[in-house]
Short mmCIF file of the C-alpha atoms (twelve columns), coordinates in Angstrom:
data_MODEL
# 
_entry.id   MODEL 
# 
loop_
_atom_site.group_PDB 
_atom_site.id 
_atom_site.type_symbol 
_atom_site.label_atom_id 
_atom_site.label_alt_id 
_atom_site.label_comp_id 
_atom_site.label_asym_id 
_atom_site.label_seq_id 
_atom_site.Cartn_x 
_atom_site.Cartn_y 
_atom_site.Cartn_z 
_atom_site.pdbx_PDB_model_num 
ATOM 1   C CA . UNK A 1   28.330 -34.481 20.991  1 
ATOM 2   C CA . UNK A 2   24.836 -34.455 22.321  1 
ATOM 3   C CA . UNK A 3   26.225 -34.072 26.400  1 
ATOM 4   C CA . UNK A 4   28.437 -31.551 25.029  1 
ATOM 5   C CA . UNK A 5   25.518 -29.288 23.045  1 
ATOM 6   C CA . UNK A 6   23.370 -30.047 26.428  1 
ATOM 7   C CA . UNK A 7   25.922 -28.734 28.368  1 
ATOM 8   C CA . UNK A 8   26.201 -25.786 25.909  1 
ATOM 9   C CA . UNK A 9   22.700 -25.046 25.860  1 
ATOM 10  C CA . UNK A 10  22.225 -25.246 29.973  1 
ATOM 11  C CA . UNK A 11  25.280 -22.605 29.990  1 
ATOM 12  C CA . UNK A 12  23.081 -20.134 27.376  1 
ATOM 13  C CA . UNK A 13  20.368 -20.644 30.183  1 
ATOM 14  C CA . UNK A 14  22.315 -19.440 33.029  1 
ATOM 15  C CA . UNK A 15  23.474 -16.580 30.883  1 
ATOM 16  C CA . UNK A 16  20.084 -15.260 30.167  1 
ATOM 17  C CA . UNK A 17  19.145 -15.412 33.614  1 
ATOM 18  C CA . UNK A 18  22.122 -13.646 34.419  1 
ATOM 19  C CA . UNK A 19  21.093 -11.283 32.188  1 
ATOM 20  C CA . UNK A 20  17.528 -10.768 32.425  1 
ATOM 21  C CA . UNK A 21  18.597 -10.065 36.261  1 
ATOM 22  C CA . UNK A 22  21.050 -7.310  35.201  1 
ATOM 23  C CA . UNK A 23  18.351 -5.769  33.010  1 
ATOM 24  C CA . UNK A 24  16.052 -5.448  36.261  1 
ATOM 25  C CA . UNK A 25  18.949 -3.756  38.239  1 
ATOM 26  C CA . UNK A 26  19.622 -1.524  34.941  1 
ATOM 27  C CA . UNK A 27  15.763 -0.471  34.846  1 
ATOM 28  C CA . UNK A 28  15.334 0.224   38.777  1 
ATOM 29  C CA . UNK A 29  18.402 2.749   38.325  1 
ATOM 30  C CA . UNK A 30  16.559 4.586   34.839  1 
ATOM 31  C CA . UNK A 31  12.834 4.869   37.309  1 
ATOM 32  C CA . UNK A 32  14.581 6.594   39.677  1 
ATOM 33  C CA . UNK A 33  14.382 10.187  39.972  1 
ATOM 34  C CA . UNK A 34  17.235 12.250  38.099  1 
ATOM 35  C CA . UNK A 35  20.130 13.702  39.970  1 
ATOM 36  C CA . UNK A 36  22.166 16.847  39.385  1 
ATOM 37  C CA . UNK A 37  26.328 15.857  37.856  1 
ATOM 38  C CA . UNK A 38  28.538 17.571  40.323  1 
ATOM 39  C CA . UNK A 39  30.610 20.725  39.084  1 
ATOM 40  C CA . UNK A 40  33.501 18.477  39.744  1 
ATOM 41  C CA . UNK A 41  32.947 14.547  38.697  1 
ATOM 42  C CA . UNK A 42  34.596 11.898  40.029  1 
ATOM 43  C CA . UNK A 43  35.351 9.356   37.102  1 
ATOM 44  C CA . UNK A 44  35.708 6.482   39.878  1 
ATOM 45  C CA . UNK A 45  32.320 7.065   40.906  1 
ATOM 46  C CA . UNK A 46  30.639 6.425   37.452  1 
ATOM 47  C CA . UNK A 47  29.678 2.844   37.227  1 
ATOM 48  C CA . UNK A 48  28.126 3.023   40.124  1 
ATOM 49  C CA . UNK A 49  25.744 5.629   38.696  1 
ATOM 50  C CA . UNK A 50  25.862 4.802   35.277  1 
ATOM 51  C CA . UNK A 51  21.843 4.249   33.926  1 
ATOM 52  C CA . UNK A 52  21.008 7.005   36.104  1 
ATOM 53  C CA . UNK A 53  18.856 10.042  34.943  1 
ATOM 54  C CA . UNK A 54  21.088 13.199  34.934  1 
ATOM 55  C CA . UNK A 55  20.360 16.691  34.387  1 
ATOM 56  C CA . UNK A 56  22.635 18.747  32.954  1 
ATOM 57  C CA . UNK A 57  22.846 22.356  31.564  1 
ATOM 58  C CA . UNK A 58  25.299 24.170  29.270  1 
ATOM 59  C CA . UNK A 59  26.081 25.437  25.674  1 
ATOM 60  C CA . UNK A 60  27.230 22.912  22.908  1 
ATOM 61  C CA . UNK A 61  30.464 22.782  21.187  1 
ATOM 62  C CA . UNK A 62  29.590 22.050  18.014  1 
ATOM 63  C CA . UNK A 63  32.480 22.682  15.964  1 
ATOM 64  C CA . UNK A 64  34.044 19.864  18.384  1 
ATOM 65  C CA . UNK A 65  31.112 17.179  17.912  1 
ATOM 66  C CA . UNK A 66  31.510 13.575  16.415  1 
ATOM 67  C CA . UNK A 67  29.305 11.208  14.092  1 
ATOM 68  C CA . UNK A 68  29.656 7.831   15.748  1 
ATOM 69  C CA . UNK A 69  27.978 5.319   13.062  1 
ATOM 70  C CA . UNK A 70  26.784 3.942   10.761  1 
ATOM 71  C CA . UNK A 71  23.599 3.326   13.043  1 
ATOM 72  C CA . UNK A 72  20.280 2.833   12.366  1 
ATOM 73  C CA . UNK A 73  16.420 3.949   13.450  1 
ATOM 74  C CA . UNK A 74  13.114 3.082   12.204  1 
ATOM 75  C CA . UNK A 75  14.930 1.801   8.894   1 
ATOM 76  C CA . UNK A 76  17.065 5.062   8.294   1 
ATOM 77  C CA . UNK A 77  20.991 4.600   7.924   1 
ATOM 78  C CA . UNK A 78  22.589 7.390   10.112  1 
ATOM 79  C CA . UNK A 79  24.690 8.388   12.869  1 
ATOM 80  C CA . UNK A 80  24.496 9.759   16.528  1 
ATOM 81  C CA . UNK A 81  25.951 12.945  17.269  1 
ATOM 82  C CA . UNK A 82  28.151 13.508  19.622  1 
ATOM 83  C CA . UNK A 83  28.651 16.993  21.140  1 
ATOM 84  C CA . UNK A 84  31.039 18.204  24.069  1 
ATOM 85  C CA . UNK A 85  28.783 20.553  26.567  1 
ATOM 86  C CA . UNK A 86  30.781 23.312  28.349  1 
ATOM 87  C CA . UNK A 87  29.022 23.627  31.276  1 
ATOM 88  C CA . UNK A 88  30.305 26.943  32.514  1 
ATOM 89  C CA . UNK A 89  32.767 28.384  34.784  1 
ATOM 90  C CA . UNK A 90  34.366 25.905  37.389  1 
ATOM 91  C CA . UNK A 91  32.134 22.387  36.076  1 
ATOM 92  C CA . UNK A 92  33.984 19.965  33.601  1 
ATOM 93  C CA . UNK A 93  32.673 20.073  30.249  1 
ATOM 94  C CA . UNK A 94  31.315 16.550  29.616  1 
ATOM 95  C CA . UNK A 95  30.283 14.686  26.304  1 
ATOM 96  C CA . UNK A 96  26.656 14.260  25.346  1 
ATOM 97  C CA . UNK A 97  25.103 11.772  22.751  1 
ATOM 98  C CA . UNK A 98  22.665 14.146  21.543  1 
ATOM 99  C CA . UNK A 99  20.905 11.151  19.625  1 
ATOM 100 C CA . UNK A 100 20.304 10.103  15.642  1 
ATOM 101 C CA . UNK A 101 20.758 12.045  12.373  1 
ATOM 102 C CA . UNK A 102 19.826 10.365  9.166   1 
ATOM 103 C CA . UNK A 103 22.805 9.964   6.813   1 
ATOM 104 C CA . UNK A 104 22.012 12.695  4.414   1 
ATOM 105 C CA . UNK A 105 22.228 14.998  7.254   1 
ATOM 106 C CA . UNK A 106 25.717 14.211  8.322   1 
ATOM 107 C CA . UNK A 107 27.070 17.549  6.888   1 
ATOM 108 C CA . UNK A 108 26.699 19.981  9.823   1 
ATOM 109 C CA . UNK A 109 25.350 22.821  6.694   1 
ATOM 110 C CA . UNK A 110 22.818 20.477  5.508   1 
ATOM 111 C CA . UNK A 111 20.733 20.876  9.623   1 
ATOM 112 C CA . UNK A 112 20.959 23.974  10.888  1 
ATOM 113 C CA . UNK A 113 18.088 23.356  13.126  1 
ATOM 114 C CA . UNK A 114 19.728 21.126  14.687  1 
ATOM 115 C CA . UNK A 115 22.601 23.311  15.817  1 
ATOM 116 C CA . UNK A 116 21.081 24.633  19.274  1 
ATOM 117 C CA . UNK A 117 22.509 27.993  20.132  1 
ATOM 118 C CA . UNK A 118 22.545 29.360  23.612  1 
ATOM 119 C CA . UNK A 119 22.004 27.918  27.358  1 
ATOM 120 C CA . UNK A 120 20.374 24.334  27.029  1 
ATOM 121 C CA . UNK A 121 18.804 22.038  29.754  1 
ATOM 122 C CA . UNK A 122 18.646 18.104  29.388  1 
ATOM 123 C CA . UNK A 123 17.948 15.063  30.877  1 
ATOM 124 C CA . UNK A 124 19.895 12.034  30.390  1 
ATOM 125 C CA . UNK A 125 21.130 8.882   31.194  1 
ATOM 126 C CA . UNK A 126 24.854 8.451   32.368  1 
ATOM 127 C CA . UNK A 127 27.071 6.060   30.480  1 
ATOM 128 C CA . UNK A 128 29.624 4.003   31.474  1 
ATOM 129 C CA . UNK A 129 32.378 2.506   28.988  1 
ATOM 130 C CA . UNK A 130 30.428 0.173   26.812  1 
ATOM 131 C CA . UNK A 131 32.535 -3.242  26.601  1 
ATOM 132 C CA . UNK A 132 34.578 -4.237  23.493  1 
ATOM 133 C CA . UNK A 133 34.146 -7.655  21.790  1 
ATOM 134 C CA . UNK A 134 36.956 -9.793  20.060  1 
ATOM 135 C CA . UNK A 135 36.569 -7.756  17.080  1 
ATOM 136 C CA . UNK A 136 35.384 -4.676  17.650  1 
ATOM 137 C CA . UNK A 137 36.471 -2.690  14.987  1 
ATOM 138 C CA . UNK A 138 38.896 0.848   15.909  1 
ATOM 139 C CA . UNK A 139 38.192 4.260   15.510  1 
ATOM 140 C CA . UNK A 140 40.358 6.754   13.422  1 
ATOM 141 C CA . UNK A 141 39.957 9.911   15.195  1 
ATOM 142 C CA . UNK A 142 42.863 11.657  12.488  1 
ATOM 143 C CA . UNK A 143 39.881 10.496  9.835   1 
ATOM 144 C CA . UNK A 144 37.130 11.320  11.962  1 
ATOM 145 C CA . UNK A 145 35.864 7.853   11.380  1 
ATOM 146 C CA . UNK A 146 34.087 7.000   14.614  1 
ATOM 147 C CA . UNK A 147 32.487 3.723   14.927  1 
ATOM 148 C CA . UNK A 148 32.403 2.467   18.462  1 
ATOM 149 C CA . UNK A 149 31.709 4.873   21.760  1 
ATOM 150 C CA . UNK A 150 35.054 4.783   23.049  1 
ATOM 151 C CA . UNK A 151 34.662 7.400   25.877  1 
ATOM 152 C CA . UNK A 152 38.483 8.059   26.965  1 
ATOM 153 C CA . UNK A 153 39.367 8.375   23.273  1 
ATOM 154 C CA . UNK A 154 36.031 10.824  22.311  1 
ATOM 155 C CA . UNK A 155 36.838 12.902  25.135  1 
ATOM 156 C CA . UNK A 156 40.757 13.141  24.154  1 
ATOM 157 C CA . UNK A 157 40.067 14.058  21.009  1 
ATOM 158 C CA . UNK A 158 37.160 16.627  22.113  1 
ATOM 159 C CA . UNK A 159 39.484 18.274  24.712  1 
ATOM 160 C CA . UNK A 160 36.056 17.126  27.331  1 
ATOM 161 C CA . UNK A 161 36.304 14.888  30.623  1 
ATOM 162 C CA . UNK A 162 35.628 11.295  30.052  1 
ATOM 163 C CA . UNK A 163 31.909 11.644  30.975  1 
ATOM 164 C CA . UNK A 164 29.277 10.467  28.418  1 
ATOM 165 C CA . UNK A 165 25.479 11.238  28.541  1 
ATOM 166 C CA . UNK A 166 23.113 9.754   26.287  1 
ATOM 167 C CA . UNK A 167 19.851 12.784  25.816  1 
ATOM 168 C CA . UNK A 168 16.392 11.294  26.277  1 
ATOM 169 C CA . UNK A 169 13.706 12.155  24.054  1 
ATOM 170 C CA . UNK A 170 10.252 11.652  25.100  1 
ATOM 171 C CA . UNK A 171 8.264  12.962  22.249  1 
ATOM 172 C CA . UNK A 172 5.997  10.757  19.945  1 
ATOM 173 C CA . UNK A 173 6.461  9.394   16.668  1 
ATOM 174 C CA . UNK A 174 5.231  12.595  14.812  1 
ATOM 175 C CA . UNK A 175 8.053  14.747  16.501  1 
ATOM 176 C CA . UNK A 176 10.689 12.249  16.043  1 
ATOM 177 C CA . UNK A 177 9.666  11.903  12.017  1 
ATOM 178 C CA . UNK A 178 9.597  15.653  12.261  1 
ATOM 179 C CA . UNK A 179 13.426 15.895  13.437  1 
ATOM 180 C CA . UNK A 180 14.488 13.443  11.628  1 
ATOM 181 C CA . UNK A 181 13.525 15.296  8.331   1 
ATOM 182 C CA . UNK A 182 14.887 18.975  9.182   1 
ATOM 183 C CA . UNK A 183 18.159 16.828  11.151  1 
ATOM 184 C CA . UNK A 184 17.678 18.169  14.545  1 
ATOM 185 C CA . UNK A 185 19.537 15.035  16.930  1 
ATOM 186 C CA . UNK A 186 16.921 12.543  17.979  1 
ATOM 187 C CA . UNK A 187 17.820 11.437  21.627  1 
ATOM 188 C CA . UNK A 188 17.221 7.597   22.935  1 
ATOM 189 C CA . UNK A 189 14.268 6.545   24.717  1 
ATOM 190 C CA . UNK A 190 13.862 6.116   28.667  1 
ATOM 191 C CA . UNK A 191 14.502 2.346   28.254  1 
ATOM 192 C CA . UNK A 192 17.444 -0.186  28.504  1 
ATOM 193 C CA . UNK A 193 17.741 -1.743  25.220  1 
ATOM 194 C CA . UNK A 194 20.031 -4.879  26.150  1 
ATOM 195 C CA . UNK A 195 19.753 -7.197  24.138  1 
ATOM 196 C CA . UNK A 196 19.363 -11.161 24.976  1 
ATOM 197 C CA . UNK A 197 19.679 -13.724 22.759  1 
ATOM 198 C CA . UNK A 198 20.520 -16.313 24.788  1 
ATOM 199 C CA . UNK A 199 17.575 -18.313 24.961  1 
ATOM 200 C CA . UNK A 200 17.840 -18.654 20.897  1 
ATOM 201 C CA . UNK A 201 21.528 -19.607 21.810  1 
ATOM 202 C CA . UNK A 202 20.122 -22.753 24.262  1 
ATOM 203 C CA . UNK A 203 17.861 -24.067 21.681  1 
ATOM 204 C CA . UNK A 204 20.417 -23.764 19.211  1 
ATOM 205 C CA . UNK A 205 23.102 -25.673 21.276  1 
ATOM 206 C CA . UNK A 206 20.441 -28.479 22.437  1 
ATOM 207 C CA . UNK A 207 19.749 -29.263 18.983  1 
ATOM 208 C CA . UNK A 208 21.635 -27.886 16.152  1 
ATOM 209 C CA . UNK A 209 20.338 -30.065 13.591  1 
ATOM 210 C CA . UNK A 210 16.460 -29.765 14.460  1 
ATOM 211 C CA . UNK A 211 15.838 -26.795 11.963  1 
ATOM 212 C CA . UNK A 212 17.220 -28.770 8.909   1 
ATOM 213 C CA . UNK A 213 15.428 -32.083 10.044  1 
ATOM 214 C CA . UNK A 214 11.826 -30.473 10.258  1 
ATOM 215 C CA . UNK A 215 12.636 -28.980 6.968   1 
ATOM 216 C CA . UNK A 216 13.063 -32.671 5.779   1 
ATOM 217 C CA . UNK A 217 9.951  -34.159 7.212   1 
ATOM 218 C CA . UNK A 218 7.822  -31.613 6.409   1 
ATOM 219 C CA . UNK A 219 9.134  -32.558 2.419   1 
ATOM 220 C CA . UNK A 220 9.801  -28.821 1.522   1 
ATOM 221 C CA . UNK A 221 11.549 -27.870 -0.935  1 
ATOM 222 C CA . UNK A 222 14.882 -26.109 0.133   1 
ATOM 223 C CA . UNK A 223 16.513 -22.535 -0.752  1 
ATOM 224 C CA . UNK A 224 19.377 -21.496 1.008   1 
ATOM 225 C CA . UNK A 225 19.377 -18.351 -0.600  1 
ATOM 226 C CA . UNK A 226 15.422 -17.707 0.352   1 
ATOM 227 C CA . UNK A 227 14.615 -14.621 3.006   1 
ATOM 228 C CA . UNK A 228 13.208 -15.929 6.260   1 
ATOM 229 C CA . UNK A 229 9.620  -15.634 5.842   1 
ATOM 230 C CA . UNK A 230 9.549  -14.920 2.239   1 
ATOM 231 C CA . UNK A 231 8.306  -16.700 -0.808  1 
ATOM 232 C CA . UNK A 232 11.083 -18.735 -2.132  1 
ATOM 233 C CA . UNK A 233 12.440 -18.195 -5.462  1 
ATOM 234 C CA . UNK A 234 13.848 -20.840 -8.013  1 
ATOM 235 C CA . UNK A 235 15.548 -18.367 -10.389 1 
ATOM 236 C CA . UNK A 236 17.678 -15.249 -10.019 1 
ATOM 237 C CA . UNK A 237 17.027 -12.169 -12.420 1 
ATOM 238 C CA . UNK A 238 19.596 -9.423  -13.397 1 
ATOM 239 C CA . UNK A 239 17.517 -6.931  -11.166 1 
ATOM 240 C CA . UNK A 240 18.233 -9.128  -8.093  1 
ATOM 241 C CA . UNK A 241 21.414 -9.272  -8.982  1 
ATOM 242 C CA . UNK A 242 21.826 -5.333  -8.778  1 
ATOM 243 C CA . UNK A 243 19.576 -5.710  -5.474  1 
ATOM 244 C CA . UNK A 244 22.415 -7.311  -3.873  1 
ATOM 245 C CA . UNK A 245 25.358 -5.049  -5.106  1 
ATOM 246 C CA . UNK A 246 22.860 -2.062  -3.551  1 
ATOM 247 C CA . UNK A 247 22.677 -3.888  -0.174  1 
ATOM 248 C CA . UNK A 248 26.109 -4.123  0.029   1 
ATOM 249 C CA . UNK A 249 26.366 -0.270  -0.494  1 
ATOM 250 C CA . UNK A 250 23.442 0.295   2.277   1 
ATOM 251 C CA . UNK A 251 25.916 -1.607  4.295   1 
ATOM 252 C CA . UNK A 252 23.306 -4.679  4.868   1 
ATOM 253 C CA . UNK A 253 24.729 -7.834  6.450   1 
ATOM 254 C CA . UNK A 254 24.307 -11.220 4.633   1 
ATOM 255 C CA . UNK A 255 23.968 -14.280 6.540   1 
ATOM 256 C CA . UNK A 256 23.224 -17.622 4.363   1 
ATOM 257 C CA . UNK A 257 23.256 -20.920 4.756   1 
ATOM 258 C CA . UNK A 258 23.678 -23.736 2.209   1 
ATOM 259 C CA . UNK A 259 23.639 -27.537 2.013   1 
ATOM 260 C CA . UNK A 260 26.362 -29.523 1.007   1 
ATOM 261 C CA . UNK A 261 27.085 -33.213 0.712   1 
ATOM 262 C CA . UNK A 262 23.958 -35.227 2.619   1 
ATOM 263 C CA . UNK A 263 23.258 -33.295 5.686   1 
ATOM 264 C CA . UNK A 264 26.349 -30.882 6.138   1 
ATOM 265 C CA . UNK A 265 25.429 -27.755 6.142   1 
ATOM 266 C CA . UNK A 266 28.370 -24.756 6.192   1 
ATOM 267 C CA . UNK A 267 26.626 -20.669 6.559   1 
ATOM 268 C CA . UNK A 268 27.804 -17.749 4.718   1 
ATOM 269 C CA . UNK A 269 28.195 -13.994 6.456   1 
ATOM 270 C CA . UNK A 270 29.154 -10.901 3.797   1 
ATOM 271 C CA . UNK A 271 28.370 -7.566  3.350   1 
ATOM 272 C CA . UNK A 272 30.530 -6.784  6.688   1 
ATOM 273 C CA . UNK A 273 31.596 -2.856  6.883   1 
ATOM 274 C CA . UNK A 274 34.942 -2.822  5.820   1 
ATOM 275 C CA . UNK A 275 36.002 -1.081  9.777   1 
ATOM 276 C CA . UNK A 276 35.793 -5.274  10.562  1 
ATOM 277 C CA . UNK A 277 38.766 -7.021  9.966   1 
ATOM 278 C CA . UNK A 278 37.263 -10.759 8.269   1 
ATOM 279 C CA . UNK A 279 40.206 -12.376 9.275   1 
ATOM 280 C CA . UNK A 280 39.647 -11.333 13.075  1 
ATOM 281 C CA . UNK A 281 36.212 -11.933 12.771  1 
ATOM 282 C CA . UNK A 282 36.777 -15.894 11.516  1 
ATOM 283 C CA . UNK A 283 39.553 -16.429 14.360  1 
ATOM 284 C CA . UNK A 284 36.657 -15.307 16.971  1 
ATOM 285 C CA . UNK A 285 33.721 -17.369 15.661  1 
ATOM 286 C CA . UNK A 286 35.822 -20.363 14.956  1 
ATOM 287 C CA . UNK A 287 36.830 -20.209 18.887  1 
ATOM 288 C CA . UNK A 288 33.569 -19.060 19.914  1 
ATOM 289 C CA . UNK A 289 31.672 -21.569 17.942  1 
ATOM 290 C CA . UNK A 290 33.928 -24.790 18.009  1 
ATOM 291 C CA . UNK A 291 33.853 -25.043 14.218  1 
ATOM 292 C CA . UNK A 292 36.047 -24.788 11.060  1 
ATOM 293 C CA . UNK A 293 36.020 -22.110 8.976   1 
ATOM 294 C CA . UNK A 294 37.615 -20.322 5.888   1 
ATOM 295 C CA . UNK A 295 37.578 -16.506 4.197   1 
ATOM 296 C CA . UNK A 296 37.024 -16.912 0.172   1 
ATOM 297 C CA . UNK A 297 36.954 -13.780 -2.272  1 
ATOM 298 C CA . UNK A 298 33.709 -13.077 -3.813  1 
ATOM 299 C CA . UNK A 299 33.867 -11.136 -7.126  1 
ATOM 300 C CA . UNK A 300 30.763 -8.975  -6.665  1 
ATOM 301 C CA . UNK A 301 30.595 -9.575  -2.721  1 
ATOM 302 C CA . UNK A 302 34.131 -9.302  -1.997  1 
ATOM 303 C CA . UNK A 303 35.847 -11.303 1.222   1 
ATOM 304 C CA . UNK A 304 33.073 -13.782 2.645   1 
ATOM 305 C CA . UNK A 305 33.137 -15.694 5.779   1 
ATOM 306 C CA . UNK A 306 32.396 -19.779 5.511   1 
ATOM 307 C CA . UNK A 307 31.739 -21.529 8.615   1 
ATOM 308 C CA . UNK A 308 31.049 -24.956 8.994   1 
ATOM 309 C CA . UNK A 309 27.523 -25.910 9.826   1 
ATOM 310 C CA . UNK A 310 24.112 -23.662 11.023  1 
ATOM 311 C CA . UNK A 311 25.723 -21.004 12.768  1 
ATOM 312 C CA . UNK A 312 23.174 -18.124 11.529  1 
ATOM 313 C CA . UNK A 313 21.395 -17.354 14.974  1 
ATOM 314 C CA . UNK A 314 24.700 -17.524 16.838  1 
ATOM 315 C CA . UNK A 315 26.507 -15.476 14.483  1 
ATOM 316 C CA . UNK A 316 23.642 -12.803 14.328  1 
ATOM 317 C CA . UNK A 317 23.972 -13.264 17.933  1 
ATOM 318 C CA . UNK A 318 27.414 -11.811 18.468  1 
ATOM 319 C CA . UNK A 319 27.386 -9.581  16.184  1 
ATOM 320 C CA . UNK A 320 24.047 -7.750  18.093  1 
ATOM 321 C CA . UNK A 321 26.402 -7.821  21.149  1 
ATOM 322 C CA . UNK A 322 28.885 -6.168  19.510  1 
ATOM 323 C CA . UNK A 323 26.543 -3.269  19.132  1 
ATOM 324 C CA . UNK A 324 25.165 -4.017  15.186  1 
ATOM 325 C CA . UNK A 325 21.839 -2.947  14.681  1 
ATOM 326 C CA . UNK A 326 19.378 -5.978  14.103  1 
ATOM 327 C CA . UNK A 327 18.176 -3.776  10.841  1 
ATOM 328 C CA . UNK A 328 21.573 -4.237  8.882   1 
ATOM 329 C CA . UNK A 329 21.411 -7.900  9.690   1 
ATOM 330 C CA . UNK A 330 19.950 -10.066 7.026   1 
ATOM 331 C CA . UNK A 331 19.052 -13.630 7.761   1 
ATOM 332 C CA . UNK A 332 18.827 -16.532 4.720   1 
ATOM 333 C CA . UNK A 333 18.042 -19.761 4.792   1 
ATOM 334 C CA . UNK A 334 15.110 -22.234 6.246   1 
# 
């Protein structure tokens, strides 16, 4: 076991390199000057220019837009807009993420400031199709239930080309509070926001029992159900009790781990939006993470996940690659 979670953990290593590498290719495209789409795109040219700056002119479609979500920014549950813009006789009209809307704003009536009438001018970033995991959950266009950026299937449904562009918005934090509250779109910063884990992953792999042996030496006492880098808590009150049920609602992510017989340790994920399919979920992380597992029916929680030993980090891990926000993920435990 210990050559095998060596091996594991050198592997992680390599990854993040990999990765950090990709980030610096990623960022030299974003500083470079932004470049005019052609009236006439060619589709087989995009990855090549995809994290480029863009400019791009036109008048929105709104009646045609999308809510792709939930999502979530600066601790607000929302969604991004998506709006086809038709940009004018003999150009392909082309599908812009126009940026966040908190959730009460998701009826169109409810921000009319941030319907922009007219000729508009933008800079963005150029997107190419964003990868799908092992359980990546499906959209249901006939719904209009839109949960992962599926750019052939958005621009089917929009009547657009498949061509996604992500607005940038380079205003401070007073503007973006500012159209947040009326629900004008807030576009993404000039950044790449990749996210690497994978050095987490190594030490994970190298060691998996470290965590829980520190825990003993140090003598502390131990609460599975405790928040990372809160004050533990020996009983649990009615009003927690309705804490959790209004978690669940605000879509939060649970992920717990308890103690078992001597030293065995199995971790807990609920709370999942029900777009994930549990079942799917437990067939991936059982291959992914060499471990048994089980799906048991919670009567408050509903269907929870049960994996056998610490997989917390790993699990938050994939499910941050799969395009989760880190704010609906809740870590228990040590």
């Amino acid at each position: 076991m210990p050559i095998f979670t060596g091996y594991l953990g050198t592997w992680q290593i390599q990854r993040m390199n990999w990765k950090l590498n990709m980030i610096d290719q990623l960022d030299n495209k974003l500083n470079q000057d932004p470049v005019g789409l052609p009236a006439r795109i060619d589709l087989q040219a995009i990855p090549e220019f995809a994290y480029r700056k863009v400019y791009v002119s036109g008048t929105f479609d709104h009646d045609h837009e999308i809510l792709l979500g939930p999502r979530v920014r600066d601790g607000e549950l929302g969604f991004q807009v998506i709006t086809p813009l038709i940009r004018g006789e003999g150009k392909d009209t082309i599908l812009v993420n126009r940026g966040f809307v908190k959730r009460e704003k998701k009826d169109r009536a409810t921000r009319p400031e941030g319907e922009t009438t007219g000729h508009v001018q933008l800079v963005g970033m150029l997107r190419d199709q964003d990868r799908t995991g092992s359980f990546t959950p499906e959209n249901n266009p006939t719904r209009e239930e839109w949960v992962f950026p599926d750019i052939d299937q958005m621009a089917k449904h929009t009547g657009a080309e498949p061509v996604l562009v992500d607005e940038i918005f380079g205003g401070n934090a007073g503007e973006i509070k500012s159209k947040i509250a009326v629900g004008s779109p807030v576009g993404r910063a000039a950044k790449i926001e990749l996210r690497n884990q994978h050095l987490t992953y190594a030490f994970t792999c190298a060691d998996p029992t470290f965590i829980l042996e520190v825990s003993q030496i140090l003598n502390k006492p131990y609460d599975p159900f405790a928040d990372l880098g809160e004050e533990e808590s020996t009983t649990t009150s009615a009003t927690d009790l309705e804490a959790k049920k209004q978690n669940k609602e605000a879509n939060i992510i649970h992920i717990r781990i308890q103690q078992r017989n001597g030293r065995k340790t199995i971790t807990t994920l609920q709370g999942l939006p029900t777009v994930y399919d549990p079942k799917k979920l437990l067939k991936a992380f059982k291959k992914e993470f060499a471990c048994n597992g089980s799906l048991v029916d919670d009567e408050d929680m509903g269907q929870v996940i049960q994996l056998q030993g610490d997989q917390r980090t790993k699990i938050q891990g994939m499910l941050l690659e799969e395009g989760i926000n880190k704010e609906l993920i809740k870590l228990h435990g040590f």
